[in-house]
Coordinates of C-alpha atoms in Angstrom, one line a residue:
Y3 CA 15.5 -6.0 -3.0
R4 CA 16.0 -2.2 -2.8
K5 CA 17.9 -2.4 -6.1
R6 CA 15.0 -4.3 -7.6
D7 CA 17.0 -7.4 -8.3
Y8 CA 14.1 -9.5 -7.2
S9 CA 15.6 -12.8 -8.5
A10 CA 18.7 -12.5 -6.3
A11 CA 16.6 -11.3 -3.4
R12 CA 14.2 -14.3 -3.7
K13 CA 17.2 -16.7 -3.9
S14 CA 18.7 -15.2 -0.7
F15 CA 15.4 -15.3 1.3
E16 CA 14.5 -18.8 0.0
E17 CA 17.9 -20.0 1.3
G18 CA 17.3 -18.3 4.6
L19 CA 13.9 -19.9 4.8
A20 CA 15.3 -23.4 4.2
L21 CA 17.9 -22.8 6.9
C22 CA 15.2 -21.7 9.3
R23 CA 13.3 -25.0 8.7
I24 CA 16.4 -27.0 9.5
I25 CA 17.0 -25.2 12.8
C26 CA 13.3 -24.9 13.5
D27 CA 13.4 -21.2 13.9
Q28 CA 9.8 -20.2 13.1
Y29 CA 10.3 -16.5 14.0
E30 CA 13.0 -16.0 11.4
A31 CA 11.1 -18.2 9.0
A32 CA 8.2 -15.8 9.2
F33 CA 10.6 -12.9 8.6
A34 CA 11.8 -14.6 5.4
R35 CA 8.2 -15.4 4.3
K36 CA 7.2 -11.7 4.7
W37 CA 10.0 -10.6 2.3
L38 CA 9.2 -13.4 -0.1
A39 CA 5.6 -12.3 -0.2
A40 CA 6.7 -8.7 -0.9
I41 CA 8.9 -9.9 -3.7
S42 CA 6.1 -11.9 -5.2
F43 CA 3.9 -8.8 -5.1
Q44 CA 6.5 -6.8 -7.0
Q45 CA 6.9 -9.6 -9.5
R46 CA 3.1 -9.7 -9.9
D47 CA 2.9 -13.4 -8.8
G48 CA -0.3 -13.1 -6.8
A49 CA -0.6 -16.9 -6.1
A50 CA 2.9 -17.0 -4.5
A51 CA 2.2 -13.9 -2.5
L52 CA -1.1 -15.3 -1.3
R53 CA 0.5 -18.6 -0.2
Q54 CA 3.2 -16.8 1.8
S55 CA 0.8 -14.3 3.3
E56 CA -1.7 -17.0 4.4
Q57 CA 1.2 -18.9 6.1
L58 CA 2.2 -15.8 7.9
V59 CA -1.3 -15.2 9.1
L60 CA -1.4 -18.8 10.5
Y61 CA 1.9 -18.3 12.3
Y62 CA 1.1 -14.9 13.8
R63 CA -2.3 -16.1 15.0
A64 CA -0.6 -19.1 16.6
V65 CA 2.0 -17.1 18.5
K66 CA -0.5 -14.3 19.2
D67 CA 1.6 -11.6 17.6
R68 CA -1.1 -9.0 17.1
R69 CA 1.2 -6.3 15.7
E70 CA 2.6 -8.5 12.9
L71 CA -0.8 -10.1 12.2
G72 CA -2.3 -6.7 11.7
A73 CA 0.5 -5.7 9.3
V74 CA 0.0 -8.8 7.2
L75 CA -3.8 -8.5 7.1
G76 CA -4.0 -4.8 6.5
Q77 CA -1.2 -4.5 4.0
L78 CA -0.1 -7.7 2.2
L79 CA -3.4 -9.6 2.1
C80 CA -5.6 -6.5 1.7
S81 CA -3.5 -5.3 -1.3
L82 CA -3.6 -8.8 -2.9
E83 CA -7.4 -9.1 -2.5
R84 CA -8.0 -5.6 -3.8
V85 CA -5.9 -6.2 -7.0
S86 CA -7.9 -9.4 -7.5
G87 CA -11.2 -7.5 -7.2
R88 CA -12.3 -9.1 -3.9
N89 CA -12.9 -5.9 -2.1
D90 CA -15.3 -7.5 0.4
V91 CA -12.5 -9.9 1.6
A92 CA -10.0 -7.0 1.5
K93 CA -12.3 -4.9 3.7
A94 CA -12.7 -7.7 6.2
H95 CA -8.9 -8.0 6.4
C96 CA -8.5 -4.2 6.9
L97 CA -11.1 -4.0 9.6
E98 CA -9.6 -6.8 11.6
A99 CA -6.1 -5.3 11.1
L100 CA -7.3 -1.9 12.2
E101 CA -8.8 -3.4 15.4
L102 CA -5.6 -5.2 16.2
E103 CA -3.5 -2.1 15.5
R104 CA -5.7 0.2 17.6
D105 CA -5.5 -2.4 20.5
C106 CA -1.7 -2.2 20.2
G107 CA -1.9 1.6 20.4
Y108 CA -0.8 2.5 16.9
P109 CA -3.0 2.3 13.8
S110 CA -1.1 1.8 10.6
A111 CA -1.1 4.5 8.0
A112 CA -1.0 1.8 5.3
T113 CA -4.1 0.0 6.7
L114 CA -6.0 3.2 7.0
G115 CA -5.2 4.2 3.5
N116 CA -6.2 0.8 2.1
L117 CA -9.5 0.9 4.0
G118 CA -10.0 4.4 2.7
M119 CA -9.6 3.3 -0.9
I120 CA -12.0 0.4 -0.4
T121 CA -14.6 2.8 1.2
L122 CA -14.0 5.3 -1.7
G123 CA -14.9 2.5 -4.1
E124 CA -18.1 1.9 -2.2
G125 CA -19.1 5.6 -2.8
D126 CA -18.7 6.7 0.8
L127 CA -16.5 9.8 0.2
D128 CA -16.9 11.3 3.7
T129 CA -15.7 8.2 5.4
A130 CA -12.8 7.8 2.9
K131 CA -11.7 11.4 3.5
R132 CA -11.7 10.8 7.3
L133 CA -9.6 7.6 6.9
F134 CA -7.2 9.4 4.5
A135 CA -6.8 12.3 6.9
E136 CA -6.0 9.9 9.8
S137 CA -3.6 7.9 7.6
L138 CA -1.7 11.1 6.7
A139 CA -1.6 12.2 10.4
V140 CA -0.2 8.8 11.4
A141 CA 2.4 8.8 8.7
Q142 CA 3.5 12.4 9.6
E143 CA 3.7 11.4 13.3
Q144 CA 5.8 8.4 12.5
G145 CA 7.9 10.3 9.9
H146 CA 7.1 7.8 7.2
G147 CA 8.0 9.7 4.0
A148 CA 6.7 7.3 1.5
L149 CA 3.3 7.0 3.2
I150 CA 3.1 10.8 3.5
A151 CA 3.6 11.0 -0.2
L152 CA 1.0 8.3 -0.8
A153 CA -1.5 10.6 0.9
T154 CA -1.3 12.8 -2.2
M155 CA -2.7 10.0 -4.3
N156 CA -5.4 9.2 -1.8
F157 CA -6.7 12.8 -1.8
A158 CA -6.3 13.0 -5.6
A159 CA -8.7 10.0 -5.9
V160 CA -11.3 11.9 -3.9
M161 CA -10.9 15.0 -6.1
A162 CA -11.3 12.9 -9.2
L163 CA -14.6 11.6 -8.0
E164 CA -15.7 15.1 -6.9
K165 CA -15.0 16.3 -10.5
K166 CA -12.1 18.4 -9.3
A167 CA -10.0 17.0 -12.1
R168 CA -7.3 19.7 -12.4
Q169 CA -6.4 19.4 -8.7
A170 CA -6.4 15.6 -8.9
V171 CA -4.0 15.7 -11.9
V172 CA -1.7 18.2 -10.1
L173 CA -1.5 15.8 -7.1
L174 CA -1.0 12.7 -9.3
A175 CA 1.7 14.4 -11.3
Y176 CA 3.5 15.2 -8.0
F177 CA 3.2 11.5 -6.9
H178 CA 4.2 10.0 -10.3
P179 CA 8.0 9.7 -9.7
H180 CA 7.3 8.1 -6.3
I181 CA 5.0 5.4 -7.6
K182 CA 6.5 4.8 -11.0
L183 CA 10.2 5.7 -10.8
G184 CA 11.3 5.8 -7.2
D185 CA 12.1 3.3 -4.4
R186 CA 9.1 0.9 -4.7
L187 CA 9.8 -0.7 -1.3
N188 CA 6.8 1.0 0.3
F189 CA 4.3 0.5 -2.5
L190 CA 2.3 -2.5 -3.6
P191 CA 0.4 -3.4 -6.8
A192 CA -2.9 -2.1 -5.4
D193 CA -1.3 1.3 -5.2
D194 CA -0.3 1.1 -8.9
A195 CA -3.8 0.1 -9.8
D196 CA -5.3 3.0 -7.8
Y197 CA -2.9 5.4 -9.4
D198 CA -3.7 4.3 -13.0
H199 CA -7.5 4.2 -12.4
Y200 CA -7.8 7.7 -10.9
L201 CA -5.4 9.3 -13.3
A202 CA -7.5 8.0 -16.2
L203 CA -10.7 9.2 -14.5
A204 CA -9.3 12.7 -13.9
R205 CA -7.7 12.9 -17.4
A206 CA -11.0 12.1 -19.0
Q207 CA -12.5 15.2 -17.5
L208 CA -9.9 17.6 -19.0
D209 CA -8.9 18.6 -22.5
E210 CA -5.3 17.9 -23.5
A211 CA -4.0 21.4 -22.9
S212 CA -5.6 21.6 -19.4
F213 CA -4.2 18.2 -18.6
Q214 CA -0.7 19.1 -19.7
A215 CA -0.8 22.4 -17.7
A216 CA -1.9 20.6 -14.5
W217 CA 0.7 17.9 -15.0
A218 CA 3.5 20.5 -15.4
E219 CA 2.3 22.3 -12.2
G220 CA 2.2 19.1 -10.2
S221 CA 5.6 17.9 -11.5
A222 CA 7.2 21.1 -10.1
M223 CA 5.6 20.9 -6.7
T224 CA 7.2 20.1 -3.3
L225 CA 5.5 17.7 -0.9
E226 CA 4.4 20.7 1.3
Q227 CA 2.8 22.4 -1.7
A228 CA 1.0 19.3 -2.7
L229 CA -0.4 18.6 0.7
A230 CA -1.6 22.2 1.0
L231 CA -3.9 21.8 -2.0

């Protein structure tokens, strides 16, 4: 999976799932389904991802695993619904996930970020900023490098809407190798869609020379410099 050989990864997890069915090991079957859902996301097979995710939700509800249920709702299902344009359904998943996660004592940076993006799309910039700030704080506390980097895109989206196009492009240029070229294990299609949308929005506010200058600046930044903007 990490080498992006999704066909080989799918084959391995499908074989594992079949074995789990034979020995009636539902816990390990859920583990395999979670990876199969992630693979389907990366291969842009939304229908397969939805099937796996819905089966995961049924299983985790049945065994009352609030932690894993929150992760599936706030990350897998939320991302899938957002890409499909069903933001109302995505928001309901995120809100339930966040309640579960807070009850367990640790909100997820990914869930907070997803909810922030949905809220931003609704035009509530203040709430989105608060959610993004909490998402970054949680990611930093947990030492989750990919989600710390993802925060730069979240804040860039706010800047693009606030007509701070140069700052937005700087942050998006910094994040570009993470979302487009790096290890995609931690990013889902909704993140790709957000990146492309807000980059286009910010770019439309600048002339070409200004865009290229901002892009060059961001491409040379460190994470610490990007977060200080």
